[in-house]
């Protein structure tokens, strides 16, 4: 076997060596690009885990409200459907809530955009034209449609936080596809 | 007592020989040797897949017991394999000449690998061992694959020892007379990776799977691209070895523009383009193009090649059928637009929309989203639907009849090959292998192959010739070219002739051999029996006398 293996490389020409170099260089390139892809994949997986934490936090809101426990940040406290037009009741808006969540000392302070550290941690749309939206969390409002699939629209900054509001959390991945993480109800 | 032990010993010998012949003897064709080796290979591959899957928590945690059962099963299979190999070692020509064949087997590299892949688990039962170490040791099972790979590599290097490095690569990636078994292993490897990567692309689109296995899919894709790009480079680099693609640049360019090469390129291109250009263009659609890898399998299917030949051959007729179809579609669309536009301006808004309606109607699909409501429109629809059945059936009928024609042509060419092979009245082992390979390509069953062989023999008069020879007192030959003992027992004069020929052959062998080496070999009583020794000595002596006389 050893002798035979030696005979494999005997009488090699310059072109053969060049071919081997090309082969090796290609493997290096694939490894380099593959490692880059894998690192991005790992970041997406970490962001997914973070997203699950966010969904769990929002899902626990209803229980806290029922138990009359204080909600921190207060900007995320939803109001009841029947009180939303009452003058003395302060209605929170989505912009304030999400900013408070990701702000310093907020529960998700450490959750940043892992794919684009300079990009926003959350955004309203996964936008191919806005490269830095890749890696950000996307919150979408779900409007229940009894006749078919729910209607989906971006969570506008001025959206009022009303109890029972259905929200879907997704992640904008490397290819600008939405990776659905979970849904929750305020 | 001694009689009983003697019979037990002979029974043991018989069983050992039978087991060896059944599962390990490569020289016997119709045994279970290949099946047994394939089974072991699949078990090794499954073990490796299991090892990878165990590191994916979402798969492993809920199915831990299944993994454990499979592990125990694998251990039993590999242990039985090791025990059987050890048991039949005295029958194995590789070890039978050793003083202690079983010990010789135990010391062989493959046996050591086999042992290393099972022993740690038995030791683990008695000693406290880190389970992670035991799991890692399962990787040793991968080395068991060398049992299949090493002989193929040796055979390949032996067959190509005088060839250039580029030719060796050509022989590895293409079927050539010197490709041997290594080429088949290479093909199998590529096919396996094609299937794996296509499955990965399909499952990647399932959100619930991709959510948990995203990183694993990335690794799989990276490995697949590394393999396919290496294969692509090997094919392009070695293509000038093909007489059709001579020339270091033009030949390679011509080879690269072949449909199969383009498919190979499309299978890897999305990876590079997406990685390099994703900031500049929206290349998400390229991900789906990875499914083009499935087309790589076309290279390995004779049926696909037959289909391509058929389409190429029948293209003029197909073109005529397609032309009539297009004519009808356009005519029906124009009439549909003419009659229905006023009644349903939203549905028959323009002629392209009417074309959509006419194609759906002609092809008998009939989605129903656009349907005529005017009497004239409905009348056209009736005619169109009836015509559609016939018109759309024409290309299908052309293709199916041409395909069966192609199969007939291929079978006829196989028959011609059979006639050529039977010209000498004998089908050698090599010819038999060629026939079997061709029959496999044409998807012929063993029964059909035997029938074709019989037909060819009858038409060539081979069987009759044998009968005639026997009647006329001429020596009858079996398929192998040897005279049957039964035939010789009935014809003593022929038996004497045969003996004379055999003795002449022996004399020839002795005269061209090294006499000293032969004498040394004959002197050793372990090598030959007493009769063989006397005969050989006589031949050597006769040869020696002849040389002296000449001198």
XYZ file of C-alpha atoms in Angstrom:
737
model
C 0.000 0.000 0.000
C 2.765 2.402 1.010
C 4.722 1.704 -2.170
C 1.569 2.106 -4.218
C 0.779 5.428 -2.567
C 4.282 6.609 -3.442
C 3.684 5.561 -7.045
C 0.606 7.810 -7.076
C 2.760 10.914 -6.804
C 5.634 9.681 -8.958
C 6.188 11.531 -12.254
C 3.982 14.473 -11.365
C 4.160 17.450 -13.723
C 4.037 21.158 -12.906
C 0.403 21.274 -14.008
C -0.398 18.489 -11.535
C 1.123 20.487 -8.700
C -0.780 23.566 -9.863
C -3.989 21.557 -9.854
C -3.309 20.357 -6.310
C -2.716 23.964 -5.242
C -5.997 25.063 -6.815
C -7.740 22.185 -5.065
C -6.184 23.118 -1.746
C -6.959 26.828 -2.218
C -10.569 26.013 -3.023
C -10.865 23.883 0.106
C -9.407 26.737 2.139
C -11.901 29.162 0.580
C -14.835 26.832 1.290
C -13.596 26.374 4.866
C -13.222 30.141 5.306
C -16.668 30.913 3.910
C -18.153 27.934 5.733
C -16.747 29.067 9.072
C -18.158 32.541 8.410
C -21.556 31.032 7.648
C -21.348 28.852 10.740
C -20.460 31.794 12.961
C -23.421 33.701 11.575
C -25.583 30.621 12.124
C -24.415 30.437 15.728
C -25.290 34.120 16.176
C -28.744 33.476 14.731
C -29.171 30.577 17.189
C -28.148 32.815 20.111
C -30.543 35.529 18.930
C -33.289 32.893 18.716
C -32.614 31.930 22.334
C -32.752 35.603 23.307
C -35.993 35.942 21.371
C -37.462 33.016 23.284
C -36.593 34.859 26.512
C -38.448 37.922 25.230
C -41.506 35.836 24.338
C -41.409 34.196 27.775
C -41.177 37.634 29.439
C -44.201 38.947 27.550
C -46.119 35.721 28.165
C -45.617 36.177 31.921
C -47.096 39.683 31.767
C -50.691 38.408 31.858
C -49.997 36.377 34.994
C -48.360 39.365 36.672
C -51.320 41.551 35.794
C -53.732 39.024 37.257
C -51.684 38.763 40.441
C -51.485 42.579 40.605
C -47.713 42.405 40.645
C -45.780 45.477 39.534
C -44.652 45.455 35.936
C -41.190 46.686 35.123
C -40.789 48.640 32.929
C -44.119 50.299 33.554
C -44.176 51.512 29.939
C -45.102 47.985 28.920
C -48.190 47.697 31.085
C -51.191 47.170 28.808
C -54.607 48.644 29.551
C -57.881 46.800 29.416
C -59.903 46.988 26.221
C -62.814 48.734 27.978
C -60.565 51.384 29.603
C -58.688 52.408 26.508
C -60.877 55.455 25.870
C -61.168 56.456 29.538
C -59.588 59.858 29.986
C -57.820 59.317 33.301
C -56.223 56.053 32.243
C -52.795 56.441 30.708
C -52.371 54.245 27.630
C -48.832 53.062 26.916
C -47.451 52.991 23.400
C -45.331 50.323 21.797
C -42.418 52.677 21.121
C -42.000 53.516 24.800
C -42.319 49.897 25.848
C -39.809 48.452 23.408
C -37.350 51.268 24.050
C -37.593 50.656 27.782
C -37.088 46.930 27.320
C -33.857 47.294 25.365
C -32.593 50.426 27.105
C -29.907 50.432 29.807
C -31.204 48.690 32.957
C -34.062 47.239 30.895
C -34.615 43.449 31.084
C -33.152 42.973 27.600
C -30.350 45.451 27.879
C -27.779 42.866 26.818
C -29.704 41.703 23.765
C -28.158 43.409 20.789
C -28.032 42.807 17.075
C -25.471 40.018 16.929
C -25.167 39.970 13.139
C -24.654 43.735 12.848
C -23.387 45.136 16.148
C -23.957 48.662 14.781
C -27.508 47.836 13.729
C -30.668 48.131 15.807
C -31.628 45.343 18.225
C -35.183 45.556 16.959
C -36.810 47.063 13.905
C -40.222 47.219 12.325
C -39.352 45.380 9.108
C -36.788 42.923 7.780
C -35.592 45.094 4.951
C -33.133 43.873 2.336
C -32.413 47.486 1.372
C -31.495 48.345 4.951
C -28.620 45.914 5.509
C -28.335 46.487 9.245
C -31.847 45.120 9.896
C -30.372 41.636 9.487
C -30.043 40.173 12.985
C -32.661 42.438 14.550
C -35.869 41.361 16.253
C -39.054 42.084 14.324
C -42.284 42.580 16.254
C -45.470 42.201 14.192
C -49.069 42.727 15.114
C -51.378 39.791 14.457
C -54.979 40.590 13.649
C -57.103 37.522 14.179
C -59.161 36.634 11.127
C -61.816 33.997 11.880
C -62.129 33.159 8.177
C -58.453 32.462 7.526
C -54.895 33.123 8.519
C -54.292 36.140 10.782
C -53.459 39.486 9.238
C -49.866 40.584 9.868
C -48.661 44.163 10.036
C -45.589 45.826 11.548
C -45.910 47.083 15.115
C -46.107 50.834 14.612
C -44.347 52.955 17.259
C -47.672 54.606 18.139
C -49.506 51.303 18.611
C -51.489 51.343 21.862
C -50.768 48.530 24.295
C -54.159 46.971 24.908
C -54.707 43.708 26.729
C -55.292 40.867 24.291
C -53.097 42.338 21.572
C -51.452 39.481 19.660
C -47.838 39.999 18.738
C -45.451 37.811 16.803
C -41.717 37.970 17.346
C -39.376 37.010 14.531
C -35.702 37.370 13.763
C -34.378 38.872 10.548
C -31.790 36.273 9.496
C -28.670 36.541 7.342
C -30.655 36.122 4.128
C -33.260 38.704 5.241
C -35.825 35.972 5.823
C -38.023 36.140 8.905
C -37.350 33.343 11.361
C -40.443 33.025 13.508
C -39.588 32.736 17.202
C -42.960 32.841 18.899
C -46.217 34.628 19.521
C -47.601 36.184 22.669
C -50.678 37.978 23.866
C -50.539 41.090 25.996
C -14.659 -41.483 22.301
C -11.960 -40.696 19.737
C -14.402 -41.400 16.915
C -16.832 -38.976 18.470
C -14.171 -36.274 18.818
C -13.074 -36.954 15.252
C -16.585 -36.485 13.926
C -16.998 -33.325 16.032
C -13.718 -32.025 14.655
C -14.730 -32.720 11.067
C -18.126 -31.118 11.720
C -16.358 -28.045 13.075
C -14.135 -27.957 9.991
C -17.139 -28.279 7.718
C -19.014 -25.508 9.515
C -15.945 -23.257 9.451
C -15.453 -23.803 5.744
C -19.154 -23.244 5.095
C -19.200 -20.000 7.108
C -16.094 -18.754 5.328
C -17.466 -19.614 1.902
C -20.827 -18.094 2.728
C -19.738 -14.724 4.137
C -16.041 -14.089 3.529
C -14.908 -15.865 0.364
C -14.599 -13.302 -2.432
C -13.720 -15.953 -4.970
C -17.160 -17.507 -4.823
C -19.616 -15.416 -6.768
C -22.986 -16.545 -5.517
C -22.537 -16.267 -1.775
C -23.434 -13.562 0.770
C -19.969 -11.995 0.913
C -20.938 -8.753 -0.826
C -24.192 -8.454 1.098
C -22.396 -9.008 4.395
C -19.780 -6.369 3.575
C -22.453 -3.917 2.460
C -24.370 -4.515 5.675
C -21.260 -3.835 7.770
C -20.517 -0.698 5.714
C -24.065 0.595 6.204
C -23.784 -0.113 9.925
C -20.565 1.923 10.088
C -22.147 4.809 8.185
C -25.231 4.661 10.421
C -22.965 4.645 13.474
C -21.242 7.779 12.247
C -24.608 9.416 11.545
C -25.725 8.407 15.052
C -22.589 9.907 16.518
C -23.305 13.221 14.785
C -26.998 13.222 15.715
C -26.158 12.563 19.369
C -24.588 15.991 19.504
C -27.851 17.671 18.538
C -29.714 18.042 21.827
C -33.139 18.469 20.255
C -32.804 15.072 18.554
C -30.860 13.217 21.245
C -32.597 14.255 24.457
C -36.015 12.865 23.554
C -34.714 9.712 21.882
C -31.829 8.764 24.137
C -33.117 5.211 24.614
C -33.316 4.645 20.832
C -29.719 5.730 20.449
C -28.726 3.380 23.248
C -30.581 0.441 21.658
C -28.938 1.157 18.316
C -25.545 1.373 19.983
C -25.990 -1.985 21.679
C -27.224 -3.506 18.420
C -24.161 -2.141 16.566
C -21.881 -3.492 19.252
C -23.463 -6.943 18.911
C -23.144 -6.844 15.108
C -19.491 -5.764 15.196
C -18.688 -8.308 17.911
C -20.298 -11.109 15.905
C -18.369 -9.973 12.831
C -15.090 -9.995 14.777
C -15.807 -13.411 16.289
C -16.731 -14.865 12.891
C -13.595 -13.498 11.247
C -11.508 -14.943 14.071
C -13.271 -18.296 13.785
C -12.764 -18.648 10.025
C -9.193 -17.259 9.995
C -7.657 -20.749 9.291
C -9.745 -20.875 6.087
C -8.674 -17.412 4.957
C -5.806 -17.677 2.420
C -4.276 -14.541 3.975
C -3.699 -16.327 7.301
C -3.987 -20.052 6.564
C -0.263 -20.425 5.807
C 0.703 -18.983 9.208
C 1.594 -21.307 12.081
C -1.224 -19.896 14.182
C -3.743 -18.474 11.702
C -5.997 -16.956 14.382
C -3.086 -15.216 16.052
C -1.959 -13.941 12.655
C -5.466 -12.606 12.104
C -5.495 -10.927 15.527
C -2.234 -9.159 14.693
C -3.464 -7.901 11.302
C -4.199 -4.128 11.120
C -7.860 -4.583 10.216
C -8.430 -6.965 13.100
C -6.806 -4.474 15.484
C -9.134 -1.749 14.202
C -12.114 -4.077 14.571
C -11.075 -4.900 18.107
C -10.452 -1.272 19.013
C -13.959 -0.393 17.897
C -15.615 -2.880 20.264
C -13.200 -3.595 23.117
C -13.563 -0.282 25.000
C -17.260 -0.962 25.533
C -16.630 -4.365 27.075
C -13.887 -2.908 29.243
C -16.274 -0.107 30.196
C -18.614 -2.701 31.680
C -15.922 -3.818 34.117
C -14.040 -0.625 34.801
C -15.165 2.870 35.606
C -14.612 4.743 32.396
C -15.625 8.176 31.275
C -18.631 7.687 28.999
C -17.523 10.567 26.806
C -14.252 8.763 26.097
C -16.157 5.610 25.159
C -18.369 7.626 22.840
C -15.377 9.246 21.216
C -13.819 5.817 20.722
C -16.764 4.925 18.521
C -15.112 7.108 15.919
C -12.673 4.224 15.492
C -15.469 2.379 13.739
C -14.949 4.728 10.840
C -11.597 3.056 10.242
C -13.436 -0.184 9.602
C -14.348 1.326 6.243
C -10.716 0.884 5.249
C -11.434 -2.828 4.944
C -13.465 -1.989 1.842
C -11.368 0.979 0.749
C -7.831 -0.380 1.046
C -8.182 -3.234 -1.502
C -9.932 -0.868 -3.925
C -7.131 1.717 -3.589
C -4.477 -0.962 -4.080
C -6.274 -2.334 -7.125
C -6.632 1.172 -8.570
C -2.969 2.044 -8.045
C -1.889 -1.281 -9.481
C -4.068 -0.845 -12.579
C -2.813 2.716 -13.123
C 0.806 2.364 -12.032
C 2.242 3.386 -15.426
C -0.288 6.155 -16.017
C 0.136 9.871 -15.499
C -1.214 11.611 -12.418
C -3.875 13.363 -14.522
C -5.014 10.047 -15.990
C -5.326 8.593 -12.500
C -7.691 11.407 -11.604
C -9.571 10.863 -14.850
C -9.882 7.127 -14.093
C -11.125 7.883 -10.606
C -13.938 10.203 -11.674
C -14.858 8.457 -14.936
C -15.534 4.865 -15.853
C -12.454 3.557 -17.698
C -10.971 0.080 -18.130
C -8.527 0.891 -15.302
C -11.036 2.503 -12.917
C -11.707 -0.604 -10.887
C -13.772 -0.698 -7.752
C -12.462 2.617 -6.417
C -14.441 4.485 -9.073
C -17.635 2.770 -7.908
C -16.871 3.736 -4.314
C -16.245 7.316 -5.493
C -19.564 7.347 -7.367
C -21.356 5.937 -4.340
C -19.791 8.599 -2.142
C -20.917 11.414 -4.460
C -24.442 9.971 -4.786
C -24.720 9.698 -0.998
C -23.693 13.340 -0.584
C -26.068 14.475 -3.320
C -28.958 12.770 -1.528
C -27.843 14.105 1.863
C -27.462 17.687 0.662
C -30.776 17.668 -1.219
C -32.534 16.318 1.873
C -30.864 19.074 3.887
C -32.118 21.748 1.464
C -35.639 20.319 1.657
C -35.682 20.110 5.463
C -34.124 23.548 5.746
C -37.354 24.950 4.339
C -39.322 23.354 7.201
C -39.323 26.056 9.869
C -39.657 23.739 12.861
C -36.616 21.718 11.743
C -34.467 24.602 10.538
C -35.108 26.498 13.775
C -33.195 23.889 15.776
C -30.783 22.496 13.188
C -29.743 25.686 11.409
C -26.056 25.373 12.327
C -25.987 21.681 11.420
C -27.416 22.459 7.988
C -24.707 25.079 7.480
C -21.989 22.528 8.325
C -23.567 19.942 6.020
C -23.767 22.440 3.170
C -20.136 23.468 3.672
C -18.957 19.845 3.536
C -21.151 19.145 0.486
C -19.732 22.164 -1.365
C -16.178 21.128 -0.472
C -16.829 17.646 -1.890
C -18.708 18.769 -5.005
C -16.246 21.541 -5.848
C -13.331 19.105 -5.503
C -15.153 16.669 -7.776
C -15.849 19.487 -10.271
C -12.200 20.575 -10.342
C -11.068 16.963 -10.744
C -13.406 16.464 -13.686
C -12.366 19.678 -15.419
C -8.648 19.161 -14.794
C -8.642 15.586 -16.066
C -10.984 16.164 -19.025
C -8.156 16.407 -21.657
C -7.580 12.690 -21.020
C -10.836 12.146 -22.899
C -10.067 12.075 -26.654
C -13.156 14.257 -27.238
C -11.748 17.066 -25.091
C -8.100 17.240 -26.121
C -6.339 20.554 -25.560
C -5.433 22.014 -22.187
C -7.685 25.087 -22.502
C -10.166 24.511 -25.326
C -10.702 20.917 -24.309
C -11.422 21.927 -20.743
C -13.721 24.726 -21.881
C -15.619 22.317 -24.120
C -15.838 19.867 -21.249
C -17.037 22.614 -18.893
C -19.819 23.536 -21.302
C -21.281 20.021 -21.261
C -24.747 19.862 -19.634
C -23.462 17.579 -16.863
C -20.578 19.964 -16.101
C -22.953 22.941 -16.029
C -25.141 21.054 -13.565
C -22.042 20.358 -11.447
C -21.187 24.050 -11.488
C -24.732 25.135 -10.634
C -24.657 22.761 -7.672
C -21.793 24.681 -6.048
C -22.135 28.206 -7.418
C -24.917 29.380 -5.016
C -22.603 28.850 -2.030
C -19.839 31.084 -3.415
C -22.154 33.720 -4.884
C -24.262 34.027 -1.754
C -21.213 34.287 0.456
C -19.443 36.846 -1.709
C -22.194 38.935 -3.288
C -25.060 38.840 -0.788
C -24.390 42.460 0.218
C -24.824 43.663 -3.353
C -27.699 41.621 -4.743
C -30.716 39.789 -3.455
C -29.467 36.245 -4.026
C -31.915 34.457 -1.772
C -33.387 32.646 -4.777
C -30.023 30.908 -5.187
C -30.716 28.825 -2.095
C -33.398 26.927 -4.006
C -30.908 26.353 -6.810
C -29.017 24.039 -4.485
C -31.735 21.551 -5.353
C -30.067 21.397 -8.779
C -27.680 19.001 -7.062
C -30.351 16.387 -7.605
C -29.633 16.647 -11.337
C -26.117 15.395 -10.639
C -27.692 11.990 -10.185
C -28.603 12.015 -13.902
C -24.969 11.127 -14.609
C -25.383 7.867 -12.729
C -28.693 6.791 -14.280
C -28.696 5.001 -17.617
C -32.448 5.601 -17.901
C -32.000 9.400 -17.815
C -29.373 9.176 -20.527
C -31.760 7.072 -22.623
C -34.456 9.715 -22.130
C -32.117 12.495 -23.273
C -31.180 10.455 -26.359
C -34.872 9.918 -27.108
C -35.733 13.615 -26.767
C -32.795 14.537 -29.006
C -33.757 11.940 -31.592
C -37.456 12.794 -31.632
C -36.927 16.539 -31.414
C -38.101 17.289 -35.030
C -41.406 15.455 -34.433
C -41.753 16.969 -30.965
C -41.148 20.391 -32.472
C -44.015 19.852 -34.926
C -46.334 18.735 -32.104
C -45.352 21.714 -29.971
C -45.899 24.038 -32.936
C -49.452 22.717 -33.461
C -50.072 23.023 -29.737
C -48.894 26.638 -29.712
C -51.011 27.399 -32.767
C -54.095 26.013 -31.068
C -53.372 27.833 -27.807
C -53.012 31.164 -29.586
C -56.102 30.621 -31.722
C -58.224 29.600 -28.743
C -56.917 32.535 -26.672
C -57.751 35.032 -29.413
C -61.256 33.602 -29.858
C -61.785 33.484 -26.102
C -60.751 37.121 -25.808
C -62.977 38.043 -28.735
C -66.113 36.422 -27.285
C -65.579 36.907 -23.543
C -63.833 40.265 -23.176
C -67.017 42.299 -23.293
C -68.910 39.957 -20.958
C -66.056 39.547 -18.423
C -63.542 42.372 -18.854
C -61.985 41.580 -15.460
C -61.228 37.964 -16.319
C -60.525 38.103 -20.041
C -58.816 41.467 -19.614
C -56.249 40.922 -22.355
C -54.891 38.209 -24.643
C -52.128 37.032 -22.222
C -54.866 36.296 -19.659
C -56.849 34.498 -22.357
C -53.695 32.455 -23.156
C -53.575 31.358 -19.524
C -57.237 30.278 -19.774
C -56.684 28.386 -23.058
C -53.616 26.509 -21.731
C -55.461 25.517 -18.555
C -58.409 24.312 -20.638
C -56.337 22.539 -23.318
C -54.241 20.729 -20.735
C -57.477 19.479 -19.089
C -56.421 21.126 -15.805
C -59.443 23.436 -15.544
C -58.771 25.453 -12.388
C -62.075 27.235 -12.882
C -60.790 30.667 -11.871
C -61.518 31.896 -15.420
C -64.434 30.348 -17.262
C -66.496 31.450 -20.258
C -70.082 32.591 -19.823
C -71.144 33.538 -23.359
C -72.601 30.806 -25.613
C -69.881 31.317 -28.233
C -67.169 31.181 -25.546
C -68.606 27.980 -24.148
C -68.815 26.453 -27.638
C -65.112 27.194 -28.138
C -64.348 25.673 -24.746
C -66.097 22.437 -25.750
C -64.036 22.165 -28.946
C -60.885 23.191 -27.103
C -61.319 20.656 -24.305
C -61.894 17.845 -26.807
C -58.940 18.851 -28.964
C -56.751 19.319 -25.920
C -56.970 15.661 -24.983
C -55.521 14.658 -28.357
C -53.060 17.488 -28.872
C -51.433 17.280 -25.453
C -51.279 13.500 -25.734
C -49.184 13.625 -28.950
C -45.815 14.566 -27.354
C -46.439 12.092 -24.525
C -47.199 9.323 -27.016
C -44.159 10.224 -29.144
C -41.925 10.125 -26.085
C -43.274 6.859 -24.739
C -43.043 5.029 -28.078
C -39.584 6.461 -28.743
C -38.446 5.400 -25.289
C -39.594 1.841 -25.832
C -37.874 1.952 -29.263
C -34.684 3.132 -27.585
C -34.853 0.292 -25.087
C -35.358 -2.165 -27.958
C -32.353 -0.682 -29.804
C -30.213 -0.948 -26.680
C -31.266 -4.548 -26.154
C -30.501 -5.332 -29.784
C -27.034 -3.835 -29.446
C -26.566 -5.941 -26.349
C -27.580 -9.000 -28.387
C -25.016 -8.045 -31.042
C -22.399 -7.867 -28.289
C -23.506 -11.302 -27.097
C -23.121 -12.708 -30.619
C -19.606 -11.252 -30.822
C -18.704 -12.745 -27.476
C -20.098 -16.106 -28.482
C -18.094 -16.261 -31.689
C -15.521 -18.448 -29.918
C -18.345 -20.469 -28.381
C -17.326 -19.482 -24.852
C -18.246 -16.646 -22.512
C -15.271 -15.839 -20.326
C -15.517 -14.454 -16.788
C -14.670 -10.925 -18.029
C -17.296 -11.151 -20.737
C -19.821 -12.413 -18.202
C -19.081 -9.383 -16.010
C -19.535 -7.042 -18.969
C -22.854 -8.667 -19.835
C -24.075 -8.395 -16.256
C -23.094 -4.711 -16.077
C -24.910 -3.968 -19.335
C -27.973 -5.934 -18.160
C -27.984 -3.879 -14.966
C -27.840 -0.662 -16.987
C -30.769 -1.812 -19.115
C -32.694 -2.876 -15.983
C -32.920 -6.487 -17.183
C -33.802 -9.093 -14.609
C -31.660 -12.210 -14.166
C -34.395 -14.243 -15.876
C -34.471 -11.943 -18.883
C -30.685 -12.016 -19.140
C -30.637 -15.818 -19.068
C -33.347 -15.894 -21.745
C -31.342 -13.517 -23.974
C -28.197 -15.598 -23.438
C -30.039 -18.782 -24.361
C -31.466 -17.089 -27.446
C -28.008 -15.893 -28.499
C -26.538 -19.377 -27.940
C -29.279 -21.024 -29.978
C -28.913 -18.493 -32.799
C -25.131 -18.879 -32.807
C -25.554 -22.671 -32.735
C -23.221 -22.950 -29.726
C -25.274 -25.572 -27.901
C -25.785 -27.594 -31.079
C -22.106 -27.435 -31.865
C -21.345 -28.898 -28.452
C -23.767 -31.724 -29.038
C -22.360 -32.345 -32.528
C -18.805 -32.343 -31.199
C -19.705 -34.885 -28.572
C -21.390 -37.114 -31.136
C -18.535 -36.804 -33.595
C -16.024 -37.752 -30.940
C -14.574 -34.214 -30.703
C -13.927 -32.902 -27.230
C -16.944 -31.058 -25.749
C -16.195 -27.831 -23.944
C -18.066 -26.441 -21.034
C -18.612 -22.665 -20.702
C -15.352 -22.295 -18.902
C -13.386 -23.798 -21.786
C -12.379 -26.909 -19.784
C -13.318 -30.456 -20.793
C -15.784 -31.919 -18.384
C -14.595 -34.918 -16.365
C -17.778 -36.720 -17.240
C -17.029 -36.258 -20.943
C -13.429 -37.463 -20.513
C -14.477 -40.533 -18.510
C -16.500 -41.660 -21.518
C -13.701 -40.993 -24.029
C -10.387 -42.586 -22.832
C -8.509 -41.714 -26.034
C -9.408 -38.050 -25.529
C -8.430 -38.306 -21.883
C -4.991 -39.528 -22.977
C -4.692 -36.617 -25.430
C -5.709 -34.202 -22.700
C -3.073 -35.654 -20.373
C -0.402 -35.245 -23.072
C -1.378 -31.613 -23.536
C -1.292 -31.021 -19.779
C 2.172 -32.608 -19.473
C 3.446 -30.438 -22.352
C 2.101 -27.396 -20.558
C 3.868 -28.480 -17.365
C 7.109 -28.886 -19.289
C 6.718 -25.408 -20.739
C 6.144 -23.934 -17.278
C 9.223 -25.697 -15.886
C 11.385 -24.575 -18.795
C 10.524 -20.890 -18.315
C 10.791 -20.981 -14.496
C 13.761 -20.533 -12.212
C 14.874 -24.141 -11.646
C 16.671 -23.461 -8.386
C 13.649 -21.730 -6.870
C 11.409 -24.533 -8.075
C 13.714 -27.184 -6.566
C 13.722 -25.302 -3.272
C 9.940 -25.159 -3.331
C 9.645 -28.871 -4.097
C 12.059 -29.810 -1.291
C 9.752 -28.336 1.324
C 7.242 -31.057 2.302
C 4.774 -28.361 3.526
C 4.368 -27.055 -0.023
C 3.643 -30.212 -2.005
C 2.401 -33.741 -1.563
C 4.657 -36.754 -2.196
C 3.132 -37.420 -5.628
C 3.427 -33.767 -6.653
C 7.028 -33.724 -5.425
C 7.977 -36.832 -7.462
C 6.300 -35.500 -10.599
C 7.928 -32.079 -10.300
C 11.356 -33.634 -9.634
C 10.937 -35.777 -12.746
C 10.047 -32.732 -14.817
C 12.987 -30.776 -13.397
C 15.364 -33.635 -14.109
C 14.044 -33.972 -17.672
C 14.436 -30.242 -18.195
C 17.970 -30.376 -16.803
C 18.932 -33.248 -19.177
C 17.509 -31.326 -22.114
C 19.573 -28.255 -21.243
C 22.750 -30.346 -20.909
C 22.139 -31.963 -24.300
C 21.682 -28.551 -25.859
C 24.863 -27.306 -24.158
